Amino acid sequence: MKPSEDHGAYRKILLASISAMVAETTTFPIDLTKTRLQLHGESVSVGSVRPTNGFLVASEIVRQQGPLGLYKGLSPAILRHLFYTPIRIVGYEHLRSSLKTEVVQLVASPADLVKVRMQADGRMVSQGLQPRYSGCFDALNKIVRSEGIGGLWKGVFPNVQRAFLVNMGELACYDQAKHFVIKNRISEDNIYAHTLASIMSGLSATALSCPADVVKTRMMNQSRSKQGKIMYNNSYDCLVKTVKVEGLRALWKGFMPTWARLGPWQFVFWVSYEKFRQIAGFSSF
């Protein structure tokens, strides 16, 4: 890579980081609601799962913790995107494939783990229990002390699977949908094309990745009891137990909040990123 190309790549990484931070902050309350929905019904017997929905979950969070409760776990979420999103976006642009994104997810997985744990803590507060962690660094410290360094990568395999499915549905779909819209003269290469492409991207990414996302969330949230027991031995065990207790539809728990989050996330990110690229003098993605 030539020096000018190298400098351009760094600038694109910066632009992608800023766009990802804007998108993550905007849609984080929906992500929190999705995580709580995916954990709903865990640790209960067959037939004892009470129905709920995203609105009820979000309302309960606000009632018990106030509006700021919807942003619990935001800092590790932003930290994750500083590593994950820029590299996968710029890497995809250079390679037009998702071959390297799974490696990036391995690096970013600890931040995702902390985000899930902190999001799940709010549910413990609603049950009258003490939260496990007081903040991002406290969570990192306690996880390492109680579960070892390897504990930071708990749930990494379903996380990698989810990353592959999300990237296949998100990046490839956005890329192809935008080119389809422009090629068929539905719209020029502008905000309308970016909006249509981001809607399709969010829908396909959600449909493909939701089961892996449910397994990832539950694997990351579990910790050993005082007796040294864990709920799931591995991702497959989590998948089987979830379906056995809650039914096949449980694998798509949080689908609507996930889509409701991915849709706006995709829109905010891609519109911001494309606009920042235009301002910086880069061609369209």
Short mmCIF file of N, CA and C in Angstrom, two decimals, residues 87-149:
data_model
loop_
_atom_site.label_atom_id
_atom_site.label_comp_id
_atom_site.label_asym_id
_atom_site.label_seq_id
_atom_site.Cartn_x
_atom_site.Cartn_y
_atom_site.Cartn_z
N ILE A 87 -12.75 -1.44 11.16
CA ILE A 87 -11.90 -2.42 10.47
C ILE A 87 -12.72 -3.27 9.51
N ARG A 88 -13.91 -3.67 9.92
CA ARG A 88 -14.70 -4.51 9.03
C ARG A 88 -15.22 -3.71 7.83
N ILE A 89 -15.58 -2.45 8.05
CA ILE A 89 -16.10 -1.63 6.95
C ILE A 89 -14.99 -1.35 5.94
N VAL A 90 -13.85 -0.85 6.43
CA VAL A 90 -12.73 -0.52 5.54
C VAL A 90 -12.15 -1.79 4.93
N GLY A 91 -12.07 -2.87 5.73
CA GLY A 91 -11.57 -4.14 5.21
C GLY A 91 -12.45 -4.68 4.10
N TYR A 92 -13.78 -4.58 4.31
CA TYR A 92 -14.71 -5.04 3.28
C TYR A 92 -14.56 -4.23 2.00
N GLU A 93 -14.38 -2.93 2.17
CA GLU A 93 -14.24 -2.08 0.99
C GLU A 93 -13.03 -2.48 0.17
N HIS A 94 -11.94 -2.82 0.86
CA HIS A 94 -10.72 -3.20 0.14
C HIS A 94 -10.84 -4.59 -0.47
N LEU A 95 -11.47 -5.50 0.24
CA LEU A 95 -11.52 -6.88 -0.23
C LEU A 95 -12.86 -7.27 -0.85
N ARG A 96 -13.91 -6.47 -0.54
CA ARG A 96 -15.27 -6.79 -0.96
C ARG A 96 -15.63 -8.22 -0.57
N SER A 97 -15.23 -8.58 0.64
CA SER A 97 -15.57 -9.88 1.22
C SER A 97 -15.53 -9.73 2.73
N SER A 98 -15.98 -10.75 3.46
CA SER A 98 -16.00 -10.67 4.92
C SER A 98 -15.00 -11.65 5.53
N LEU A 99 -13.90 -11.94 4.83
CA LEU A 99 -12.96 -12.95 5.30
C LEU A 99 -12.26 -12.55 6.59
N LYS A 100 -12.01 -11.25 6.80
CA LYS A 100 -11.24 -10.83 7.96
C LYS A 100 -12.10 -10.37 9.13
N THR A 101 -13.40 -10.25 8.95
CA THR A 101 -14.22 -9.66 10.00
C THR A 101 -14.33 -10.57 11.21
N GLU A 102 -14.23 -11.90 11.04
CA GLU A 102 -14.34 -12.80 12.17
C GLU A 102 -13.13 -12.65 13.10
N VAL A 103 -11.95 -12.38 12.54
CA VAL A 103 -10.75 -12.12 13.35
C VAL A 103 -10.95 -10.87 14.18
N VAL A 104 -11.54 -9.85 13.58
CA VAL A 104 -11.82 -8.60 14.30
C VAL A 104 -12.77 -8.87 15.45
N GLN A 105 -13.77 -9.73 15.24
CA GLN A 105 -14.73 -10.03 16.30
C GLN A 105 -14.06 -10.74 17.47
N LEU A 106 -13.05 -11.54 17.20
CA LEU A 106 -12.30 -12.18 18.28
C LEU A 106 -11.67 -11.14 19.19
N VAL A 107 -11.15 -10.06 18.60
CA VAL A 107 -10.52 -8.98 19.37
C VAL A 107 -11.56 -8.18 20.14
N ALA A 108 -12.69 -7.93 19.52
CA ALA A 108 -13.71 -7.07 20.12
C ALA A 108 -14.64 -7.80 21.08
N SER A 109 -14.57 -9.13 21.13
CA SER A 109 -15.52 -9.92 21.91
C SER A 109 -15.55 -9.57 23.40
N PRO A 110 -14.40 -9.31 24.07
CA PRO A 110 -14.47 -8.94 25.49
C PRO A 110 -15.32 -7.71 25.76
N ALA A 111 -15.24 -6.71 24.90
CA ALA A 111 -16.05 -5.50 25.08
C ALA A 111 -17.53 -5.84 24.91
N ASP A 112 -17.85 -6.76 24.00
CA ASP A 112 -19.23 -7.18 23.80
C ASP A 112 -19.72 -7.94 25.03
N LEU A 113 -18.86 -8.76 25.61
CA LEU A 113 -19.19 -9.51 26.82
C LEU A 113 -19.55 -8.57 27.96
N VAL A 114 -18.71 -7.55 28.17
CA VAL A 114 -18.96 -6.57 29.24
C VAL A 114 -20.27 -5.84 29.00
N LYS A 115 -20.53 -5.47 27.74
CA LYS A 115 -21.78 -4.78 27.41
C LYS A 115 -22.98 -5.63 27.78
N VAL A 116 -22.97 -6.92 27.41
CA VAL A 116 -24.09 -7.81 27.71
C VAL A 116 -24.27 -7.98 29.22
N ARG A 117 -23.15 -8.15 29.94
CA ARG A 117 -23.24 -8.32 31.40
C ARG A 117 -23.84 -7.08 32.07
N MET A 118 -23.41 -5.90 31.64
CA MET A 118 -23.91 -4.67 32.23
C MET A 118 -25.37 -4.43 31.88
N GLN A 119 -25.75 -4.81 30.65
CA GLN A 119 -27.16 -4.70 30.27
C GLN A 119 -28.02 -5.64 31.09
N ALA A 120 -27.51 -6.85 31.36
CA ALA A 120 -28.26 -7.83 32.14
C ALA A 120 -28.35 -7.45 33.60
N ASP A 121 -27.40 -6.66 34.10
CA ASP A 121 -27.40 -6.23 35.50
C ASP A 121 -28.68 -5.49 35.87
N GLY A 122 -29.21 -4.73 34.95
CA GLY A 122 -30.44 -3.98 35.21
C GLY A 122 -31.59 -4.91 35.55
N ARG A 123 -31.59 -6.11 34.96
CA ARG A 123 -32.64 -7.08 35.26
C ARG A 123 -32.51 -7.57 36.69
N MET A 124 -31.28 -7.72 37.19
CA MET A 124 -31.04 -8.14 38.57
C MET A 124 -31.54 -7.08 39.54
N VAL A 125 -31.34 -5.80 39.19
CA VAL A 125 -31.82 -4.71 40.04
C VAL A 125 -33.34 -4.74 40.14
N SER A 126 -34.01 -5.03 39.01
CA SER A 126 -35.47 -5.08 39.00
C SER A 126 -36.00 -6.23 39.84
N GLN A 127 -35.15 -7.25 40.11
CA GLN A 127 -35.53 -8.39 40.94
C GLN A 127 -35.12 -8.20 42.39
N GLY A 128 -34.63 -6.99 42.70
CA GLY A 128 -34.24 -6.68 44.07
C GLY A 128 -32.86 -7.16 44.45
N LEU A 129 -32.04 -7.53 43.45
CA LEU A 129 -30.69 -8.03 43.71
C LEU A 129 -29.67 -6.94 43.44
N GLN A 130 -28.49 -7.11 44.03
CA GLN A 130 -27.42 -6.15 43.81
C GLN A 130 -26.80 -6.37 42.43
N PRO A 131 -26.51 -5.31 41.68
CA PRO A 131 -25.85 -5.48 40.38
C PRO A 131 -24.44 -6.04 40.58
N ARG A 132 -23.99 -6.80 39.60
CA ARG A 132 -22.67 -7.42 39.72
C ARG A 132 -21.53 -6.43 39.53
N TYR A 133 -21.76 -5.40 38.72
CA TYR A 133 -20.67 -4.50 38.35
C TYR A 133 -21.09 -3.04 38.50
N SER A 134 -20.13 -2.21 38.90
CA SER A 134 -20.40 -0.78 39.05
C SER A 134 -20.05 0.02 37.80
N GLY A 135 -19.32 -0.59 36.89
CA GLY A 135 -18.92 0.09 35.67
C GLY A 135 -18.13 -0.82 34.76
N CYS A 136 -17.68 -0.26 33.64
CA CYS A 136 -16.99 -1.04 32.61
C CYS A 136 -15.71 -1.69 33.15
N PHE A 137 -14.84 -0.90 33.81
CA PHE A 137 -13.56 -1.42 34.28
C PHE A 137 -13.73 -2.34 35.47
N ASP A 138 -14.74 -2.07 36.30
CA ASP A 138 -15.05 -2.97 37.41
C ASP A 138 -15.47 -4.34 36.88
N ALA A 139 -16.27 -4.33 35.79
CA ALA A 139 -16.70 -5.59 35.17
C ALA A 139 -15.51 -6.36 34.62
N LEU A 140 -14.62 -5.67 33.92
CA LEU A 140 -13.43 -6.33 33.38
C LEU A 140 -12.60 -6.96 34.49
N ASN A 141 -12.39 -6.21 35.58
CA ASN A 141 -11.57 -6.68 36.70
C ASN A 141 -12.19 -7.90 37.37
N LYS A 142 -13.49 -7.85 37.64
CA LYS A 142 -14.16 -8.95 38.32
C LYS A 142 -14.24 -10.21 37.46
N ILE A 143 -14.46 -10.02 36.16
CA ILE A 143 -14.53 -11.18 35.26
C ILE A 143 -13.19 -11.90 35.20
N VAL A 144 -12.11 -11.13 35.09
CA VAL A 144 -10.77 -11.73 35.03
C VAL A 144 -10.44 -12.45 36.35
N ARG A 145 -10.79 -11.83 37.49
CA ARG A 145 -10.48 -12.41 38.79
C ARG A 145 -11.27 -13.68 39.06
N SER A 146 -12.54 -13.70 38.66
CA SER A 146 -13.39 -14.85 38.98
C SER A 146 -13.40 -15.92 37.89
N GLU A 147 -13.16 -15.53 36.65
CA GLU A 147 -13.28 -16.48 35.54
C GLU A 147 -12.00 -16.64 34.74
N GLY A 148 -10.97 -15.84 35.09
CA GLY A 148 -9.72 -15.92 34.35
C GLY A 148 -9.76 -15.08 33.08
N ILE A 149 -8.60 -14.95 32.45
CA ILE A 149 -8.53 -14.19 31.20
C ILE A 149 -9.46 -14.78 30.14
#
